[in-house]
PDB file of C-alpha atoms in Angstrom:
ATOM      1  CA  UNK E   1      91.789  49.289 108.359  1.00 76.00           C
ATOM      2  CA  UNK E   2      89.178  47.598 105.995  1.00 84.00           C
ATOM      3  CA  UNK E   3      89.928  44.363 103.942  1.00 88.00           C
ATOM      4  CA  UNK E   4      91.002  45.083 100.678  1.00 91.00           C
ATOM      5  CA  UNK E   5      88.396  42.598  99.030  1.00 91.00           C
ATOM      6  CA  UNK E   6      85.537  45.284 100.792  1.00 91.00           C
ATOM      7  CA  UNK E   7      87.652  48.099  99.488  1.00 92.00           C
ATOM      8  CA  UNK E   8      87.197  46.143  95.973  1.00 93.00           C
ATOM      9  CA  UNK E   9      83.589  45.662  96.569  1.00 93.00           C
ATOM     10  CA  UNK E  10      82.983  49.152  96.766  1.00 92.00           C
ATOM     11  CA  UNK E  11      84.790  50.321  94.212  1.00 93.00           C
ATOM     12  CA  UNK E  12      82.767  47.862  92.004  1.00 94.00           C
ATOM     13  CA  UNK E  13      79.846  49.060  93.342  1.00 92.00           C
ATOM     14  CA  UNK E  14      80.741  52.685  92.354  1.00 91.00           C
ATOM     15  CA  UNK E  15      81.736  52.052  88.943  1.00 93.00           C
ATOM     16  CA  UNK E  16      78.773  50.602  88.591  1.00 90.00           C
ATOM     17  CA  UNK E  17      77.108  53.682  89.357  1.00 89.00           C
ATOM     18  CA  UNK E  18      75.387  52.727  92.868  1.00 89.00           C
ATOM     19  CA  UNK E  19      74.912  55.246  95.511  1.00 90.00           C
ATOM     20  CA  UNK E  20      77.716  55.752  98.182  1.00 93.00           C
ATOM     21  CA  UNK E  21      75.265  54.058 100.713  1.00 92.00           C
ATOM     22  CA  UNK E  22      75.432  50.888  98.805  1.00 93.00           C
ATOM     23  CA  UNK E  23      79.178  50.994  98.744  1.00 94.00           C
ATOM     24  CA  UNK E  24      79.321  51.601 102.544  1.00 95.00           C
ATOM     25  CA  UNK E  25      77.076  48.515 103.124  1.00 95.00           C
ATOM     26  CA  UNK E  26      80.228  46.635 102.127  1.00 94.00           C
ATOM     27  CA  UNK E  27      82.204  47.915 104.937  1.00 96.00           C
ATOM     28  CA  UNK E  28      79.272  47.701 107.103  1.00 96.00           C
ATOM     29  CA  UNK E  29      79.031  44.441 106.340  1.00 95.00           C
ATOM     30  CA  UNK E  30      82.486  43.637 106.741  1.00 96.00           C
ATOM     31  CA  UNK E  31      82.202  44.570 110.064  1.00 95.00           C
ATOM     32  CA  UNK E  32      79.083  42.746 111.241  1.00 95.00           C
ATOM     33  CA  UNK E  33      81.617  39.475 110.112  1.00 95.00           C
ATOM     34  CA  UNK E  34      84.033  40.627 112.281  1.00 94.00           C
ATOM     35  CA  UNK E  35      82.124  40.769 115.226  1.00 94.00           C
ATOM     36  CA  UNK E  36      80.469  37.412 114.578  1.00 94.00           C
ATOM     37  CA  UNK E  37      84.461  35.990 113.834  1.00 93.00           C
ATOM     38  CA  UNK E  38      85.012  37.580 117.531  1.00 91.00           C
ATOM     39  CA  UNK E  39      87.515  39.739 116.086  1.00 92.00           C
ATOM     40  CA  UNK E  40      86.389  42.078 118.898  1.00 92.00           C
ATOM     41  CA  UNK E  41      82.316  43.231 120.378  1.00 92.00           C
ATOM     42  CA  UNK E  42      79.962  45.997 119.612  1.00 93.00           C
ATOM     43  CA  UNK E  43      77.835  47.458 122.333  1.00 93.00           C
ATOM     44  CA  UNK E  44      74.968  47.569 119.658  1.00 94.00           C
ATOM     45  CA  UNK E  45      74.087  47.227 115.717  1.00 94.00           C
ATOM     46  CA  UNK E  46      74.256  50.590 115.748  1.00 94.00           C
ATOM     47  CA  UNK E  47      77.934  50.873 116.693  1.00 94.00           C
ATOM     48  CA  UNK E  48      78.713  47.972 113.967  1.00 95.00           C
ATOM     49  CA  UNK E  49      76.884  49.775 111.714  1.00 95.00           C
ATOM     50  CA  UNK E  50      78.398  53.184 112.767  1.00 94.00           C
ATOM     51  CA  UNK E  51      81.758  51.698 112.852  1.00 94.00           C
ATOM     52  CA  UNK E  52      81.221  50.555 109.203  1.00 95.00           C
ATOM     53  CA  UNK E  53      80.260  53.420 107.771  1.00 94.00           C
ATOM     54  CA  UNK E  54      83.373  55.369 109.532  1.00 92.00           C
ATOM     55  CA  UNK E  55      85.710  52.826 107.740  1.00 93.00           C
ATOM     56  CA  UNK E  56      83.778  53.811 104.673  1.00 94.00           C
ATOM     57  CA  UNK E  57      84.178  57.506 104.681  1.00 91.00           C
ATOM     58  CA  UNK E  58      88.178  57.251 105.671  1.00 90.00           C
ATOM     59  CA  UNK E  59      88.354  54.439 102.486  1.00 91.00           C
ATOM     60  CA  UNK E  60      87.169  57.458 100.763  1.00 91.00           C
ATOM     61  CA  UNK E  61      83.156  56.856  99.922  1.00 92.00           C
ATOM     62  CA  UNK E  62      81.364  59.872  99.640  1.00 91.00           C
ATOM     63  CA  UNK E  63      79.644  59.953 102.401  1.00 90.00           C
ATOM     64  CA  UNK E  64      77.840  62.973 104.692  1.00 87.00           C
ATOM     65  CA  UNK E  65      79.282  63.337 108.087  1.00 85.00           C
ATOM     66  CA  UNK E  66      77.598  62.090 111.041  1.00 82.00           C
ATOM     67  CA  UNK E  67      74.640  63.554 112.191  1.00 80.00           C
ATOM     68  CA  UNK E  68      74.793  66.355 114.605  1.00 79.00           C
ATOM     69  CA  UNK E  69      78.547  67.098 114.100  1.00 74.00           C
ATOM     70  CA  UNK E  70      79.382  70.489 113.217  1.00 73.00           C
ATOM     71  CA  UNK E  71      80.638  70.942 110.193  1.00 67.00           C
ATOM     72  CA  UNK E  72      83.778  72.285 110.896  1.00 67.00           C
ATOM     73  CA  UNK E  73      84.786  70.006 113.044  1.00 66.00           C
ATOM     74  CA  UNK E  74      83.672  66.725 110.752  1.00 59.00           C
ATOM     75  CA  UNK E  75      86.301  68.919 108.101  1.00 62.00           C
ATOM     76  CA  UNK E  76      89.108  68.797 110.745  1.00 67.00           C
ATOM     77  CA  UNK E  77      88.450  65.405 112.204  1.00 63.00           C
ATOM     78  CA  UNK E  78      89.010  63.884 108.197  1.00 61.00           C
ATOM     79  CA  UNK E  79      92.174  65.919 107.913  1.00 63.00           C
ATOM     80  CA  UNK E  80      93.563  65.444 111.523  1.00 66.00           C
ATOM     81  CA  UNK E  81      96.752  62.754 112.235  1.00 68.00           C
ATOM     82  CA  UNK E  82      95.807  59.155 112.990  1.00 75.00           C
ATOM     83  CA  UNK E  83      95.287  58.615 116.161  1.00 75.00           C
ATOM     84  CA  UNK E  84      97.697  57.807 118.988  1.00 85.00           C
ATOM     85  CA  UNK E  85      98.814  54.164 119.118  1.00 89.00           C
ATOM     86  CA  UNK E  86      98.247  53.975 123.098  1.00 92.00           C
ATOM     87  CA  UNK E  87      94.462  55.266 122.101  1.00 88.00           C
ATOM     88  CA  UNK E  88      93.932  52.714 119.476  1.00 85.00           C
ATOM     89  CA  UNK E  89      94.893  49.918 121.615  1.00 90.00           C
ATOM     90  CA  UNK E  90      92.927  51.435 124.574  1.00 90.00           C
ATOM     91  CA  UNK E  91      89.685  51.038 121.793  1.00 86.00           C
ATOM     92  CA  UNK E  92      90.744  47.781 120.458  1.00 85.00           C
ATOM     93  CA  UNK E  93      90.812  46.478 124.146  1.00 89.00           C
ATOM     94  CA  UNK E  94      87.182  47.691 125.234  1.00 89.00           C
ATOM     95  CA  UNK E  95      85.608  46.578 121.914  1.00 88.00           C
ATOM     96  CA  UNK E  96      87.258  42.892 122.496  1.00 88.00           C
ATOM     97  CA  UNK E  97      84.936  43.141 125.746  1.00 88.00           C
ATOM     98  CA  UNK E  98      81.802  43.728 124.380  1.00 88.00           C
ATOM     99  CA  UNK E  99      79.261  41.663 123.661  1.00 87.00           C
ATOM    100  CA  UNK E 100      79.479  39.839 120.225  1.00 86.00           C
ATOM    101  CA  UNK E 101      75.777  38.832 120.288  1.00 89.00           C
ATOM    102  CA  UNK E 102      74.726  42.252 119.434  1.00 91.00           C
ATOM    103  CA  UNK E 103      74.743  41.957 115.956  1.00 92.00           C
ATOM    104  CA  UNK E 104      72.774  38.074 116.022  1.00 94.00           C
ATOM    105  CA  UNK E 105      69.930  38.220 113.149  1.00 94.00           C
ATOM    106  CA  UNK E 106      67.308  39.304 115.678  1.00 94.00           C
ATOM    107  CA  UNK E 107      69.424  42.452 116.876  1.00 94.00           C
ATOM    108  CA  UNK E 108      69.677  43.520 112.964  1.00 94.00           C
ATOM    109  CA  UNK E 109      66.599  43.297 112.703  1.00 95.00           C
ATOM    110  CA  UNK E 110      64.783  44.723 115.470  1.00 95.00           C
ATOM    111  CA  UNK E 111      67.255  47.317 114.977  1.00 94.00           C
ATOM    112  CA  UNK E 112      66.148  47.490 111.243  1.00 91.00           C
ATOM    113  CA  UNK E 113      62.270  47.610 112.354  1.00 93.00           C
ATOM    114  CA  UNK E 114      63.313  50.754 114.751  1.00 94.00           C
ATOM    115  CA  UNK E 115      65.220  52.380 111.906  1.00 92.00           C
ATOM    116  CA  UNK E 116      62.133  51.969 109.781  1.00 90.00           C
ATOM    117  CA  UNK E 117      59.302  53.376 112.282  1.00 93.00           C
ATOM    118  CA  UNK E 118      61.158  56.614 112.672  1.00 94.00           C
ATOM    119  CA  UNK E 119      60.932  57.026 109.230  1.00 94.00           C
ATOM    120  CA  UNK E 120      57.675  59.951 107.515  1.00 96.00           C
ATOM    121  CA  UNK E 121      55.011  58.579 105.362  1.00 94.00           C
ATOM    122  CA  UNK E 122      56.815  60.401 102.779  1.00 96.00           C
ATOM    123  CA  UNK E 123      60.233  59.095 103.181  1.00 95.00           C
ATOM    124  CA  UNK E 124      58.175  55.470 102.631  1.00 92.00           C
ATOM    125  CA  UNK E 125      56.911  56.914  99.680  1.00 95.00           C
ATOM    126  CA  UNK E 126      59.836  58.552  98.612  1.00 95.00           C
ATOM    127  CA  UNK E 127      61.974  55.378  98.813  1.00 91.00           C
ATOM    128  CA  UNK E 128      59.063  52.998  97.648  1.00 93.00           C
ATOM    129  CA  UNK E 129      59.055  55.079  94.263  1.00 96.00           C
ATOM    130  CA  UNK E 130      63.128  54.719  94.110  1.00 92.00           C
ATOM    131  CA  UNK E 131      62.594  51.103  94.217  1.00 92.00           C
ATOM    132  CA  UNK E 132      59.862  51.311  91.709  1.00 95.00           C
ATOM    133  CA  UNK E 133      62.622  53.026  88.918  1.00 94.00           C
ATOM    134  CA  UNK E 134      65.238  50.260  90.092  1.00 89.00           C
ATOM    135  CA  UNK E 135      63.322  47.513  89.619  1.00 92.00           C
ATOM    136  CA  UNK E 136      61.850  49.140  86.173  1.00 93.00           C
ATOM    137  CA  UNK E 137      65.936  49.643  85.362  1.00 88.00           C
ATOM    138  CA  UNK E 138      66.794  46.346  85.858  1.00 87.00           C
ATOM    139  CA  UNK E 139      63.885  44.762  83.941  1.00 90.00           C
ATOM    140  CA  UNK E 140      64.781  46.903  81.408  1.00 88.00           C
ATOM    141  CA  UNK E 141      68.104  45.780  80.917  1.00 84.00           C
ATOM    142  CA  UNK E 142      67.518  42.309  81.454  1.00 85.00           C
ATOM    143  CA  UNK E 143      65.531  42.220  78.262  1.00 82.00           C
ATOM    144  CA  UNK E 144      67.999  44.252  76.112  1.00 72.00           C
TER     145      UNK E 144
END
């Protein structure tokens, strides 16, 4: 279950009109401090990170379902029960095992660097420009 004051984050962030990625770098970030706490491991950045977003969608950010799940089964896995209490503890148990080094500055960002070299030219581009009309938005309303 995510912290309330991450829950509150996010909503902030969506009133103030940010995209649902932005709000579900609050979770995601919430649980890159667990892990460093030792609250319990992560195999890899990218299960913190997927872990974070997964708290996001259940906290109800708007969120597309994971790649390379069928539809269908994304639809009945949001409207399913909770899960067992025997396989929650079974989870909690192998994540307190893992490795809590796996989410160190270097990992995040070597895993950041990997992110970013699968991305197209025009994705760069694409996002580059986004930036562009952020940072013009902001200056914008800094002066007004």
């Amino acid at each position: 279950m995510p912290e309330k004051s991450a829950i509150a984050r996010a909503k902030r962030d969506a009133k103030e009109g940010k995209a649902p990625t932005t709000q579900a770098g609050e979770f995601v970030r919430e649980e890159i401090r667990h892990v460093r706490e030792g609250k319990h491991g992560v195999r890899s950045a990218k299960q913190a990170i997927a872990i974070g977003l997964s708290k996001a969608r259940k906290a109800g950010v708007d969120l597309p379902p994971p790649p390379n799940t069928p539809q269908e089964t994304a639809h009945s896995r949001r409207h399913s029960a909770t899960p067992s209490a025997k396989r929650a503890a079974a989870t909690t148990h192998v994540l307190r095992q893992e490795s809590k080094t796996s989410v160190s500055k270097a990992a995040l960002s070597q895993q950041g660097h990997e992110s970013a070299a699968k991305r197209t030219a025009e994705q760069r581009s694409q996002s580059a420009k986004k930036a562009a009309q952020t940072r013009k938005r902001n200056k914008l309303q800094q002066t007004s």
